[in-house]
Short mmCIF file of C-alpha atoms in Angstrom, two decimals:
data_model
loop_
_atom_site.label_atom_id
_atom_site.label_comp_id
_atom_site.label_asym_id
_atom_site.label_seq_id
_atom_site.Cartn_x
_atom_site.Cartn_y
_atom_site.Cartn_z
CA MET A 1 24.68 -8.15 31.38
CA ARG A 2 28.16 -7.68 29.91
CA ARG A 3 28.11 -7.63 26.12
CA HIS A 4 29.98 -6.42 23.04
CA ILE A 5 27.54 -5.61 20.24
CA VAL A 6 29.15 -4.54 16.96
CA PRO A 7 26.69 -2.95 14.49
CA ASP A 8 26.90 -4.13 10.89
CA GLU A 9 27.79 -1.91 7.97
CA ALA A 10 24.79 -0.79 5.93
CA SER A 11 26.00 -2.99 3.07
CA VAL A 12 25.63 -6.20 5.11
CA GLU A 13 22.84 -8.37 3.72
CA VAL A 14 20.09 -9.06 6.23
CA PRO A 15 19.35 -12.80 6.26
CA HIS A 16 15.82 -14.06 5.76
CA LEU A 17 15.92 -17.35 7.63
CA SER A 18 13.59 -20.22 6.96
CA TYR A 19 12.44 -22.65 9.65
CA LYS A 20 15.09 -25.08 8.37
CA ASP A 21 17.81 -22.39 8.48
CA ARG A 22 17.04 -21.42 12.07
CA HIS A 23 17.29 -25.01 13.23
CA ALA A 24 20.48 -25.61 11.26
CA LEU A 25 22.06 -22.57 12.93
CA ASN A 26 20.92 -23.68 16.35
CA ARG A 27 22.60 -27.06 15.79
CA LEU A 28 25.78 -25.20 14.79
CA THR A 29 26.19 -23.98 18.37
CA ALA A 30 26.93 -27.48 19.71
CA TYR A 31 30.13 -29.60 19.81
CA GLY A 32 32.33 -26.81 18.45
CA ARG A 33 35.47 -27.06 20.56
CA PRO A 34 37.66 -28.83 17.93
CA ILE A 35 36.80 -26.11 15.39
CA LEU A 36 36.87 -23.06 17.65
CA GLU A 37 39.47 -23.52 20.36
CA GLY A 38 42.39 -21.18 19.72
CA SER A 39 41.16 -20.23 16.24
CA LEU A 40 40.58 -16.78 14.73
CA LEU A 41 37.09 -17.53 13.45
CA ARG A 42 34.55 -14.72 13.88
CA CYS A 43 31.92 -15.70 16.42
CA GLY A 44 28.81 -14.22 17.93
CA CYS A 45 26.28 -15.04 20.63
CA PHE A 46 22.58 -14.80 19.85
CA HIS A 47 21.69 -14.61 23.53
CA CYS A 48 23.47 -11.30 24.28
CA GLY A 49 24.39 -10.12 20.75
CA SER A 50 28.14 -9.98 21.38
CA SER A 51 30.72 -10.49 18.64
CA PHE A 52 34.19 -11.85 19.33
CA VAL A 53 37.05 -14.00 18.02
CA ALA A 54 36.92 -17.73 18.79
CA SER A 55 40.20 -17.55 20.71
CA GLU A 56 38.41 -15.41 23.34
CA ILE A 57 36.30 -18.42 24.36
CA THR A 58 37.64 -19.88 27.62
CA ASP A 59 34.68 -21.84 28.98
CA TRP A 60 33.20 -24.99 27.48
CA MET A 61 30.19 -27.08 28.36
CA PRO A 62 30.97 -30.83 28.47
CA GLU A 63 28.71 -32.99 26.30
CA GLU A 64 28.06 -36.71 26.85
CA ASP A 65 27.62 -37.49 23.16
CA GLY A 66 30.28 -35.37 21.50
CA ALA A 67 32.85 -32.60 21.75
CA ASP A 68 32.46 -29.72 24.20
CA THR A 69 30.13 -26.82 23.38
CA ALA A 70 31.37 -23.21 23.45
CA LEU A 71 30.07 -20.79 26.08
CA CYS A 72 29.91 -17.07 25.28
CA PRO A 73 32.78 -15.15 26.95
CA TYR A 74 30.35 -12.27 27.66
CA CYS A 75 27.17 -13.89 29.00
CA GLY A 76 28.13 -17.56 29.46
CA CYS A 77 25.30 -18.89 27.27
CA ASP A 78 25.68 -21.85 24.86
CA ALA A 79 24.35 -19.80 21.91
CA VAL A 80 27.64 -19.23 20.08
CA LEU A 81 27.60 -19.16 16.27
CA TYR A 82 30.65 -18.91 14.03
CA ASP A 83 31.16 -17.61 10.53
CA THR A 84 30.41 -20.05 7.71
CA LYS A 85 30.06 -19.71 3.95
CA GLU A 86 26.37 -20.62 4.09
CA PHE A 87 25.61 -18.33 7.04
CA PRO A 88 28.03 -15.35 7.19
CA LEU A 89 28.16 -14.01 10.72
CA SER A 90 26.52 -10.63 11.30
CA THR A 91 24.71 -8.78 14.05
CA ALA A 92 21.61 -8.98 11.85
CA LEU A 93 21.90 -12.77 11.90
CA LEU A 94 22.33 -12.81 15.69
CA SER A 95 19.32 -10.50 16.07
CA SER A 96 17.13 -12.75 13.92
CA MET A 97 18.11 -15.82 15.92
CA TYR A 98 17.59 -14.04 19.25
CA MET A 99 14.08 -12.94 18.28
CA GLU A 100 13.28 -16.56 17.36
CA TRP A 101 14.96 -18.67 20.05
CA PHE A 102 14.69 -16.21 22.94
CA LYS A 103 11.31 -14.82 21.93
CA SER A 104 9.85 -14.52 25.43
CA LYS A 105 12.95 -12.73 26.72
CA TYR A 106 12.89 -10.37 23.73
CA GLN A 107 9.18 -9.66 24.18
CA GLU A 108 9.68 -8.97 27.88
CA ARG A 109 12.50 -6.55 27.09
CA GLU A 110 10.45 -4.84 24.39
CA THR A 111 7.37 -4.52 26.62
CA VAL A 112 9.12 -2.64 29.46
CA ALA A 113 11.68 -0.66 27.43
CA THR A 114 12.04 3.04 28.18
CA TYR A 115 15.13 3.44 25.97
CA ALA A 116 16.07 2.30 22.48
CA PRO A 117 18.99 3.45 20.31
CA SER A 118 18.00 5.08 17.03
CA PHE A 119 17.44 2.96 13.93
CA SER A 120 15.91 3.42 10.50
CA GLY A 121 13.69 0.63 9.22
CA TYR A 122 13.54 -3.07 10.01
CA ASP A 123 16.81 -4.09 8.33
CA ASP A 124 18.70 -1.45 10.29
CA TYR A 125 16.92 -2.59 13.47
CA LEU A 126 18.55 -6.00 12.96
CA ARG A 127 21.94 -4.69 11.80
CA GLN A 128 22.22 -2.40 14.84
CA GLY A 129 21.25 -5.20 17.22
CA ILE A 130 18.46 -3.08 18.71
CA ALA A 131 16.65 -6.20 19.94
CA PHE A 132 19.56 -6.76 22.37
CA ARG A 133 19.88 -3.10 23.35
CA LEU A 134 16.34 -2.26 24.40
CA GLU A 135 16.32 -1.51 28.11
CA LYS A 136 14.29 -0.27 31.01
CA SER A 137 16.53 2.60 31.97
CA PRO A 138 16.35 4.36 35.34
CA ARG A 139 17.15 7.55 33.43
CA TYR A 140 13.79 7.47 31.66
CA GLU A 141 10.32 7.24 33.21
CA LEU A 142 7.34 6.00 31.20
CA VAL A 143 4.48 8.48 31.61
CA GLY A 144 2.11 7.58 28.79
CA GLU A 145 1.56 6.18 25.32
CA VAL A 146 -0.08 7.52 22.17
CA GLU A 147 -1.04 5.89 18.89
CA LEU A 148 -0.07 6.95 15.38
CA TRP A 149 -2.37 6.30 12.45
CA LEU A 150 -0.69 4.20 9.75
CA MET A 151 -2.18 5.93 6.71
CA ASP A 152 -2.71 3.53 3.84
CA ASN A 153 -5.82 4.55 1.95
CA ILE A 154 -7.64 7.51 0.39
CA SER A 155 -10.01 7.91 3.35
CA ASP A 156 -7.01 8.59 5.60
CA TRP A 157 -5.84 11.29 3.19
CA ASP A 158 -9.32 12.85 3.14
CA TRP A 159 -9.20 13.04 6.92
CA LEU A 160 -5.92 14.99 6.80
CA VAL A 161 -7.34 17.35 4.17
CA ASP A 162 -10.39 18.01 6.34
CA LYS A 163 -8.11 18.79 9.28
CA GLY A 164 -5.94 21.11 7.16
CA LEU A 165 -2.91 18.87 7.79
CA ALA A 166 -2.31 17.35 4.36
CA GLU A 167 0.74 19.50 3.70
CA LEU A 168 2.56 18.12 6.73
CA TYR A 169 2.32 14.51 5.55
CA SER A 170 2.11 14.72 1.76
CA ASP A 171 5.68 13.48 1.25
CA ASN A 172 5.03 10.38 3.32
CA MET A 173 1.87 9.05 1.70
CA VAL A 174 1.94 6.06 -0.61
CA ASP A 175 0.81 6.56 -4.23
CA MET A 176 -2.54 8.30 -3.98
CA GLY A 177 -3.24 7.77 -7.68
CA SER A 178 -4.96 4.49 -6.89
CA HIS A 179 -7.96 4.90 -4.61
CA VAL A 180 -8.05 2.05 -2.15
CA GLU A 181 -11.29 1.15 -0.43
CA GLU A 182 -11.10 1.44 3.35
CA GLU A 183 -11.38 -1.98 4.95
CA GLU A 184 -12.57 -2.86 8.40
CA GLY A 185 -10.35 -4.75 10.80
CA PRO A 186 -6.67 -4.38 11.78
CA LYS A 187 -4.18 -2.75 9.42
CA GLU A 188 -1.58 -4.88 7.70
CA GLU A 189 2.10 -4.33 8.34
CA PRO A 190 3.39 -1.35 6.33
CA ASP A 191 5.53 -2.00 3.27
CA GLU A 192 9.31 -1.81 3.64
CA LYS A 193 9.40 1.72 2.19
CA ASN A 194 6.94 2.95 4.82
CA LYS A 195 8.67 1.57 7.89
CA ASP A 196 9.77 4.36 10.16
CA ALA A 197 12.84 5.16 12.18
CA GLY A 198 12.88 4.53 15.90
CA GLY A 199 14.57 5.43 19.13
CA LEU A 200 14.11 8.67 21.03
CA LEU A 201 12.09 11.37 19.28
CA ARG A 202 11.72 15.09 19.91
CA ILE A 203 8.23 16.52 19.83
CA VAL A 204 7.15 19.47 17.69
CA ALA A 205 3.83 21.19 18.42
CA HIS A 206 2.22 23.08 15.52
CA VAL A 207 0.26 26.00 16.91
CA GLU A 208 -2.66 27.94 15.50
CA ASN A 209 -4.07 30.99 17.29
CA GLY A 210 -2.01 30.09 20.32
CA GLU A 211 -3.38 26.54 20.53
CA PRO A 212 -1.56 23.32 19.47
CA VAL A 213 -3.41 21.73 16.54
CA GLU A 214 -1.00 18.95 15.58
CA TYR A 215 2.15 17.24 16.80
CA GLU A 216 5.11 15.74 14.97
CA PHE A 217 7.70 13.27 16.21
CA ILE A 218 11.18 13.82 14.78
CA ASP A 219 14.06 11.36 15.07
CA GLU A 220 17.75 12.10 15.63
CA ARG A 221 18.35 12.47 11.88
CA GLY A 222 15.64 15.11 11.53
CA HIS A 223 13.28 12.61 9.88
CA VAL A 224 9.60 13.25 10.63
CA ILE A 225 7.72 10.09 11.56
CA SER A 226 5.30 9.59 8.69
CA TYR A 227 2.07 9.20 10.59
CA PRO A 228 -0.07 11.61 12.66
CA LEU A 229 -1.70 11.12 16.02
CA TRP A 230 -5.11 9.59 15.49
CA HIS A 231 -7.15 9.77 18.72
CA GLU A 232 -8.35 13.06 20.18
CA GLU A 233 -7.64 11.81 23.71
CA ASP A 234 -4.00 11.23 22.70
CA ARG A 235 -3.72 14.91 21.72
CA PHE A 236 -5.12 15.96 25.07
CA LEU A 237 -2.69 13.64 26.88
CA LEU A 238 0.31 14.89 24.90
CA ARG A 239 -0.61 18.52 25.51
CA GLU A 240 -1.04 17.89 29.23
CA LEU A 241 2.31 16.10 29.51
CA LEU A 242 4.14 18.78 27.52
CA GLU A 243 2.75 21.46 29.84
CA LYS A 244 3.93 19.43 32.83
CA HIS A 245 7.34 18.18 31.66
CA GLY A 246 8.35 20.59 28.87
CA SER A 247 11.54 19.66 27.04
CA HIS A 248 12.11 16.60 29.23
CA LEU A 249 9.21 14.82 27.50
CA MET A 250 10.18 12.68 24.51
CA GLY A 251 8.62 10.09 22.26
CA LEU A 252 10.06 6.60 22.02
CA LEU A 253 9.61 4.08 19.21
CA VAL A 254 10.91 0.61 20.07
CA ASP A 255 9.33 -1.38 17.23
CA PRO A 256 9.87 -0.69 13.50
CA PHE A 257 6.38 -2.01 12.76
CA GLY A 258 4.58 -0.46 15.71
CA SER A 259 2.01 2.33 15.76
CA LYS A 260 2.50 3.05 19.48
CA VAL A 261 4.76 5.86 20.67
CA ARG A 262 5.74 5.70 24.32
CA LEU A 263 6.08 9.00 26.14
CA VAL A 264 9.07 9.12 28.46
CA VAL A 265 10.58 11.76 30.73
CA GLU A 266 14.34 12.00 31.07
CA HIS A 267 15.74 12.51 34.56
CA GLY A 268 19.15 13.63 35.75
CA GLU A 269 21.17 16.82 35.61
CA GLY A 270 22.82 17.71 32.34
CA ALA A 271 20.57 15.36 30.39
CA ALA A 272 20.77 16.02 26.68
CA THR A 273 17.03 16.33 26.10
CA PRO A 274 15.67 17.56 22.78
CA ALA A 275 13.75 20.83 23.02
CA VAL A 276 10.04 20.98 22.36
CA VAL A 277 9.52 23.28 19.38
CA SER A 278 6.32 25.24 18.87
CA SER A 279 5.73 26.66 15.40
CA GLU A 280 2.85 28.93 14.42
CA ARG A 281 1.09 27.51 11.39
CA GLU A 282 -0.09 29.92 8.73
#
């Protein structure tokens, strides 16, 4: 699909849309020809994520009960929004609308993705338009998946201490001054401050006596993903895949709330793959 996604500046406010807001914006896409044709209004499509000037619109969908509706010059969909005082146009706004009105398409894209551009936290995920840019790339092959443990209570910290790994993750724990009882059932979504970066990750193996004892996933900014591998079988899988694929094996985070890291192998000559680093722990 042809598209023109323009990431927002970090200062752009990420909209928190109510049910009423989402429907008001959806209605804004219709009957816009008198306002948009030939104008310099900023527009965007929440089907493909493209941003453009209204004068770039050349195709219109005839309506029986009103003026013509604009069609996106990039994907041809009737999901064109324009800048208003109440709803300033941004890629974050387009992302939010896409994830609501094209939910099944977004979920399908997210489910099969083997590539995602880097992002840091949920707001940046929206500002960068990552929801539109997830893709199943022929350059990357999915070879496995591992789960990170989203530490959020004192029992998790005790587990790291027992494993001799507390030092690796001490900077990423929430306030351990308050001891929280471990609860059964699924974990809640992490707080905003604990959301992690995403995209392609290099893998660091920490070695003791010649054997890997722990793995870290590090994003393009050098930020260590806050949470360790949890299941023993995931460690065995990661070790096996690293032995097989070496530096071509990478982690991939496609969801700012997710605990799953996909393991992908990059193909092609001259591929800029991150090296796998092994460090001997004291």
